[in-house]
Short mmCIF file of C-alpha atoms and ligand atoms in Angstrom, two decimals:
data_model
loop_
_atom_site.label_atom_id
_atom_site.label_comp_id
_atom_site.label_asym_id
_atom_site.label_seq_id
_atom_site.Cartn_x
_atom_site.Cartn_y
_atom_site.Cartn_z
CA MET M 29 14.18 -3.68 9.11
CA LEU M 30 16.50 -5.79 7.02
CA GLN M 31 19.13 -3.14 6.89
CA GLU M 32 22.05 -3.23 9.22
CA THR M 33 22.37 0.00 11.19
CA ILE M 34 23.45 -1.24 14.60
CA THR M 35 27.12 -1.95 14.20
CA ARG M 36 28.64 -4.89 15.92
CA ASP M 37 31.74 -3.61 17.69
CA GLN M 38 31.78 -6.84 19.60
CA PRO M 39 30.05 -9.96 18.46
CA LEU M 40 26.55 -9.98 19.92
CA GLN M 41 24.86 -13.28 19.50
CA ARG M 42 21.65 -13.13 21.46
CA TRP M 43 18.69 -11.04 20.43
CA GLN M 44 18.36 -9.98 24.07
CA ASP M 45 21.64 -8.05 23.70
CA TYR M 46 19.89 -5.60 21.34
CA VAL M 47 17.00 -4.79 23.67
CA VAL M 48 17.04 -1.45 25.49
CA PRO M 49 14.58 0.18 27.89
CA GLN M 50 11.92 2.11 26.00
CA CYS M 51 12.27 5.00 28.50
CA TRP M 52 8.72 6.09 27.76
CA GLU M 53 9.02 8.87 30.35
CA ALA M 54 11.77 10.45 28.23
CA PHE M 55 9.43 11.13 25.31
CA THR M 56 8.59 14.83 25.24
CA ASP M 57 5.20 16.46 24.75
CA GLU M 58 6.37 17.23 21.23
CA ASP M 59 7.16 13.54 20.59
CA HIS M 60 3.66 12.56 21.70
CA ALA M 61 2.18 15.35 19.58
CA VAL M 62 4.04 14.02 16.54
CA TRP M 63 2.61 10.54 17.19
CA ASP M 64 -0.91 11.98 17.47
CA LEU M 65 -0.47 13.93 14.26
CA LEU M 66 0.84 10.89 12.37
CA PHE M 67 -1.86 8.67 13.83
CA ALA M 68 -4.75 10.97 12.92
CA ARG M 69 -3.41 11.59 9.44
CA GLN M 70 -2.81 7.92 8.71
CA VAL M 71 -6.13 6.67 10.08
CA GLU M 72 -7.96 9.17 7.90
CA LEU M 73 -5.92 8.20 4.86
CA LEU M 74 -6.24 4.45 5.32
CA GLY M 75 -10.01 4.48 5.80
CA SER M 76 -11.09 1.42 3.85
CA ARG M 77 -7.74 1.13 2.04
CA VAL M 78 -6.30 -1.46 4.44
CA VAL M 79 -7.29 -5.04 5.25
CA SER M 80 -9.94 -5.07 7.96
CA ALA M 81 -7.74 -7.04 10.38
CA PHE M 82 -5.54 -3.97 10.67
CA PHE M 83 -8.20 -1.75 12.23
CA ASP M 84 -9.42 -4.68 14.32
CA GLY M 85 -5.92 -4.70 15.82
CA ILE M 86 -5.86 -0.92 16.29
CA ASP M 87 -9.11 -1.13 18.25
CA LEU M 88 -8.20 -4.21 20.22
CA LEU M 89 -4.84 -2.81 21.29
CA LYS M 90 -6.36 0.60 22.06
CA LEU M 91 -3.79 2.26 19.84
CA SER M 92 -6.03 5.27 19.33
CA HIS M 93 -5.25 6.32 22.90
CA PRO M 94 -3.36 9.63 22.58
CA GLY M 95 0.41 9.61 22.75
CA ILE M 96 3.14 7.10 22.00
CA PRO M 97 2.17 3.70 23.45
CA ASP M 98 4.35 2.34 26.18
CA VAL M 99 5.55 -1.18 25.47
CA GLU M 100 4.39 -2.57 28.80
CA GLY M 101 0.84 -1.34 28.33
CA LEU M 102 0.80 -2.68 24.79
CA ASN M 103 2.17 -6.04 25.85
CA ALA M 104 -0.42 -6.31 28.61
CA ILE M 105 -3.06 -6.62 25.88
CA LEU M 106 -1.09 -8.22 23.06
CA GLU M 107 0.66 -11.02 24.94
CA PRO M 108 -2.43 -12.65 26.44
CA ARG M 109 -4.08 -12.53 23.01
CA THR M 110 -1.47 -14.00 20.65
CA GLY M 111 1.67 -14.55 22.72
CA TRP M 112 3.48 -11.72 20.91
CA ARG M 113 5.23 -8.95 22.79
CA THR M 114 7.19 -5.90 21.81
CA VAL M 115 10.66 -4.90 22.95
CA ALA M 116 12.40 -1.58 22.44
CA VAL M 117 15.53 -1.38 20.27
CA PRO M 118 17.65 1.65 19.36
CA GLY M 119 17.47 1.07 15.58
CA LEU M 120 17.36 -1.61 12.94
CA VAL M 121 18.69 -4.92 14.13
CA PRO M 122 20.67 -7.36 11.97
CA ASP M 123 18.58 -9.82 10.02
CA ASP M 124 19.63 -12.89 12.01
CA ILE M 125 18.73 -11.16 15.26
CA PHE M 126 15.43 -9.97 13.81
CA PHE M 127 14.43 -13.45 12.66
CA ALA M 128 15.53 -14.93 16.00
CA MET M 129 13.19 -12.48 17.75
CA LEU M 130 10.29 -13.46 15.50
CA THR M 131 10.72 -17.15 16.30
CA GLU M 132 10.05 -16.23 19.94
CA ARG M 133 7.12 -13.95 19.12
CA VAL M 134 9.09 -10.86 20.03
CA PHE M 135 8.77 -7.79 17.81
CA PRO M 136 11.36 -4.99 18.03
CA VAL M 137 10.09 -1.42 18.07
CA GLY M 138 12.28 1.67 17.79
CA ASN M 139 12.69 3.66 21.00
CA PHE M 140 12.50 6.95 19.08
CA ILE M 141 10.08 8.88 16.90
CA ARG M 142 10.69 11.07 13.89
CA LYS M 143 10.68 14.87 14.15
CA ARG M 144 7.82 17.05 12.97
CA GLU M 145 9.99 18.31 10.09
CA GLN M 146 10.40 14.74 8.83
CA LEU M 147 6.85 13.44 8.89
CA ASP M 148 7.33 11.74 5.54
CA TYR M 149 10.99 10.91 5.63
CA LEU M 150 12.67 8.20 7.61
CA GLU M 151 16.21 6.99 7.64
CA ALA M 152 15.26 4.10 9.88
CA PRO M 153 11.90 2.82 11.03
CA ASP M 154 10.77 4.65 14.16
CA CYS M 155 8.15 3.67 16.72
CA PHE M 156 5.35 4.98 14.53
CA HIS M 157 6.27 2.61 11.72
CA ASP M 158 6.84 -0.27 14.12
CA MET M 159 3.90 0.18 16.46
CA PHE M 160 1.28 1.59 14.14
CA GLY M 161 2.36 -0.39 11.07
CA HIS M 162 3.24 -3.79 12.47
CA ILE M 163 1.70 -4.40 15.85
CA PRO M 164 -2.02 -4.29 14.94
CA MET M 165 -1.62 -7.29 12.64
CA LEU M 166 0.13 -9.27 15.39
CA ALA M 167 -3.20 -9.28 17.25
CA HIS M 168 -4.61 -11.43 14.40
CA HIS M 169 -4.15 -15.05 15.44
CA ASP M 170 -3.25 -16.54 12.06
CA PHE M 171 -1.08 -13.64 10.97
CA ALA M 172 0.70 -13.88 14.33
CA GLU M 173 1.44 -17.52 13.64
CA MET M 174 2.66 -16.69 10.15
CA VAL M 175 5.16 -14.10 11.39
CA GLU M 176 6.61 -16.58 13.88
CA HIS M 177 7.03 -19.01 10.98
CA VAL M 178 8.75 -16.26 8.99
CA GLY M 179 11.26 -16.11 11.82
CA ARG M 180 11.97 -19.84 11.61
CA LEU M 181 12.28 -19.76 7.83
CA GLY M 182 14.52 -16.70 7.96
CA THR M 183 16.80 -18.30 10.52
CA ALA M 184 17.09 -21.43 8.39
CA ALA M 185 17.70 -19.40 5.23
CA ILE M 186 20.49 -17.38 6.86
CA ALA M 187 22.11 -20.60 8.11
CA ALA M 188 22.17 -21.76 4.47
CA ASP M 189 23.61 -18.40 3.38
CA GLU M 190 20.35 -17.66 1.53
CA GLY M 191 18.87 -15.06 3.87
CA GLU M 192 17.86 -12.83 0.99
CA ARG M 193 15.25 -15.37 -0.07
CA MET M 194 13.30 -14.94 3.14
CA ALA M 195 13.99 -11.21 3.27
CA ARG M 196 12.21 -10.88 -0.06
CA ILE M 197 9.18 -12.91 1.05
CA TYR M 198 9.01 -10.83 4.21
CA TRP M 199 9.28 -7.64 2.22
CA HIS M 200 6.60 -8.51 -0.31
CA SER M 201 4.11 -9.62 2.35
CA VAL M 202 4.62 -8.25 5.88
CA GLU M 203 6.15 -4.92 4.77
CA PHE M 204 4.89 -4.02 1.31
CA GLY M 205 2.27 -6.61 0.40
CA LEU M 206 -1.13 -5.79 -1.07
CA ALA M 207 -4.12 -8.11 -0.81
CA ARG M 208 -7.63 -8.35 -2.14
CA GLU M 209 -10.54 -8.20 0.27
CA GLY M 210 -14.14 -8.19 -0.88
CA GLY M 211 -12.82 -7.87 -4.43
CA GLU M 212 -10.97 -4.62 -3.66
CA LEU M 213 -7.29 -3.93 -3.55
CA LYS M 214 -6.10 -3.27 0.01
CA ILE M 215 -2.92 -2.56 1.88
CA LEU M 216 -1.52 -5.47 3.84
CA GLY M 217 2.07 -4.50 4.63
CA ALA M 218 3.23 -2.34 7.53
CA GLY M 219 5.54 -0.27 5.34
CA LEU M 220 2.52 0.85 3.35
CA ALA M 221 0.08 1.12 6.25
CA SER M 222 2.44 3.50 8.05
CA SER M 223 3.47 5.60 5.02
CA PHE M 224 1.39 8.58 3.93
CA GLY M 225 2.90 8.82 0.47
CA GLU M 226 3.31 5.16 -0.38
CA ALA M 227 -0.13 4.09 0.89
CA HIS M 228 -1.63 6.23 -1.90
CA PHE M 229 1.03 5.35 -4.41
CA SER M 230 0.85 1.58 -4.00
CA LEU M 231 -2.89 1.47 -4.59
CA GLU M 232 -3.42 4.26 -7.08
CA SER M 233 -0.30 4.92 -9.13
CA ASP M 234 -0.34 3.96 -12.79
CA GLU M 235 3.43 3.82 -12.80
CA VAL M 236 3.95 0.62 -10.84
CA GLU M 237 3.59 -3.05 -11.60
CA ARG M 238 1.16 -5.08 -9.52
CA LEU M 239 1.76 -8.79 -9.90
CA PRO M 240 0.03 -11.76 -8.27
CA PHE M 241 1.69 -12.81 -5.02
CA SER M 242 3.25 -16.21 -4.66
CA VAL M 243 6.15 -17.22 -2.46
CA GLY M 244 8.02 -18.27 -5.60
CA ARG M 245 7.59 -14.88 -7.21
CA ALA M 246 8.45 -13.07 -3.98
CA VAL M 247 11.74 -14.95 -3.67
CA HIS M 248 12.78 -13.75 -7.12
CA THR M 249 11.51 -10.18 -6.88
CA PRO M 250 14.06 -7.63 -5.65
CA TYR M 251 12.91 -4.69 -3.55
CA ARG M 252 13.97 -1.14 -2.76
CA HIS M 253 14.44 0.14 0.75
CA ASP M 254 15.42 3.66 -0.30
CA ALA M 255 12.44 4.55 -2.51
CA PHE M 256 8.86 3.58 -3.27
CA GLN M 257 8.64 0.06 -4.65
CA PRO M 258 8.57 -0.25 -8.43
CA ARG M 259 6.34 -3.31 -8.12
CA TYR M 260 3.96 -4.74 -5.56
CA LEU M 261 2.80 -8.30 -5.14
CA VAL M 262 -0.94 -8.69 -4.70
CA SER M 263 -2.30 -11.63 -2.75
CA LYS M 264 -5.75 -13.07 -3.46
CA SER M 265 -6.48 -12.51 0.23
CA LEU M 266 -4.83 -12.08 3.59
CA GLU M 267 -5.74 -15.69 4.35
CA ARG M 268 -4.03 -16.89 1.16
CA THR M 269 -0.80 -15.15 2.08
CA ILE M 270 -0.90 -16.68 5.54
CA ALA M 271 -1.61 -20.16 4.18
CA HIS M 272 1.15 -19.99 1.57
CA VAL M 273 3.79 -18.79 3.97
CA LEU M 274 2.80 -21.30 6.65
CA ALA M 275 3.01 -24.11 4.10
CA LEU M 276 6.58 -23.18 3.23
CA THR M 277 9.36 -25.36 4.63
CA PRO M 278 13.03 -24.40 4.78
CA GLU M 279 13.80 -27.07 2.16
CA ARG M 280 11.21 -25.73 -0.23
CA LEU M 281 12.30 -22.15 0.37
CA LEU M 282 15.82 -23.03 -0.71
CA ALA M 283 14.55 -24.87 -3.79
CA LEU M 284 12.24 -22.12 -5.09
FE1 FE2 X 12 8.87 -2.74 9.23
#
């Protein structure tokens, strides 16, 4: 996300304009096999490397069921639990549309999956990144509330022409955040949870900076979307990240 790949030939102003049918029936056996391969590989890799809420969500949403999940089946479990639902989109949506979706507890998921030859390379987030990386955490009640708040803050920041501030907080928490749990360093962000190479790298590389997470630091820490991050922000806990983001107001965000 946070990269504009859907071009606006005509001005589209409602997030609903970006939603497309998932067309689950159009996924081929090979597509489902790629999902299963990615899923098995990533679950084995993550093991105890990810915050426990992540696997709670995987179990609750029955994501270990073989094949690419269909959005309706996923929503049938997710929506009654936290009020979140997924919608299919053909690619990255503009930031204002993305944040508008979050304010309504709607999460966009790509309607495509990478090819077997590109297991580790992605030009744009596909349904494995979106559904495996993001959706499990949206089954966590407090995290679910935080992401809705991110949507409100992002919308307010864009209106003040300061959208990058919220993009950076989003990036350093929901996408690429690390957090301590039981004294150990764990993956929190979806970009890490869904990446084979960067999941290892973020936790184990000696070549990166790991700095304590705060919303103030996140606002002033640039990120890369074309390479592994040169620095990660580490929260004292998942709960701390949630509390700090929920305590943020649009006014304070703009003053940080
Ligand atoms: Fe993402």
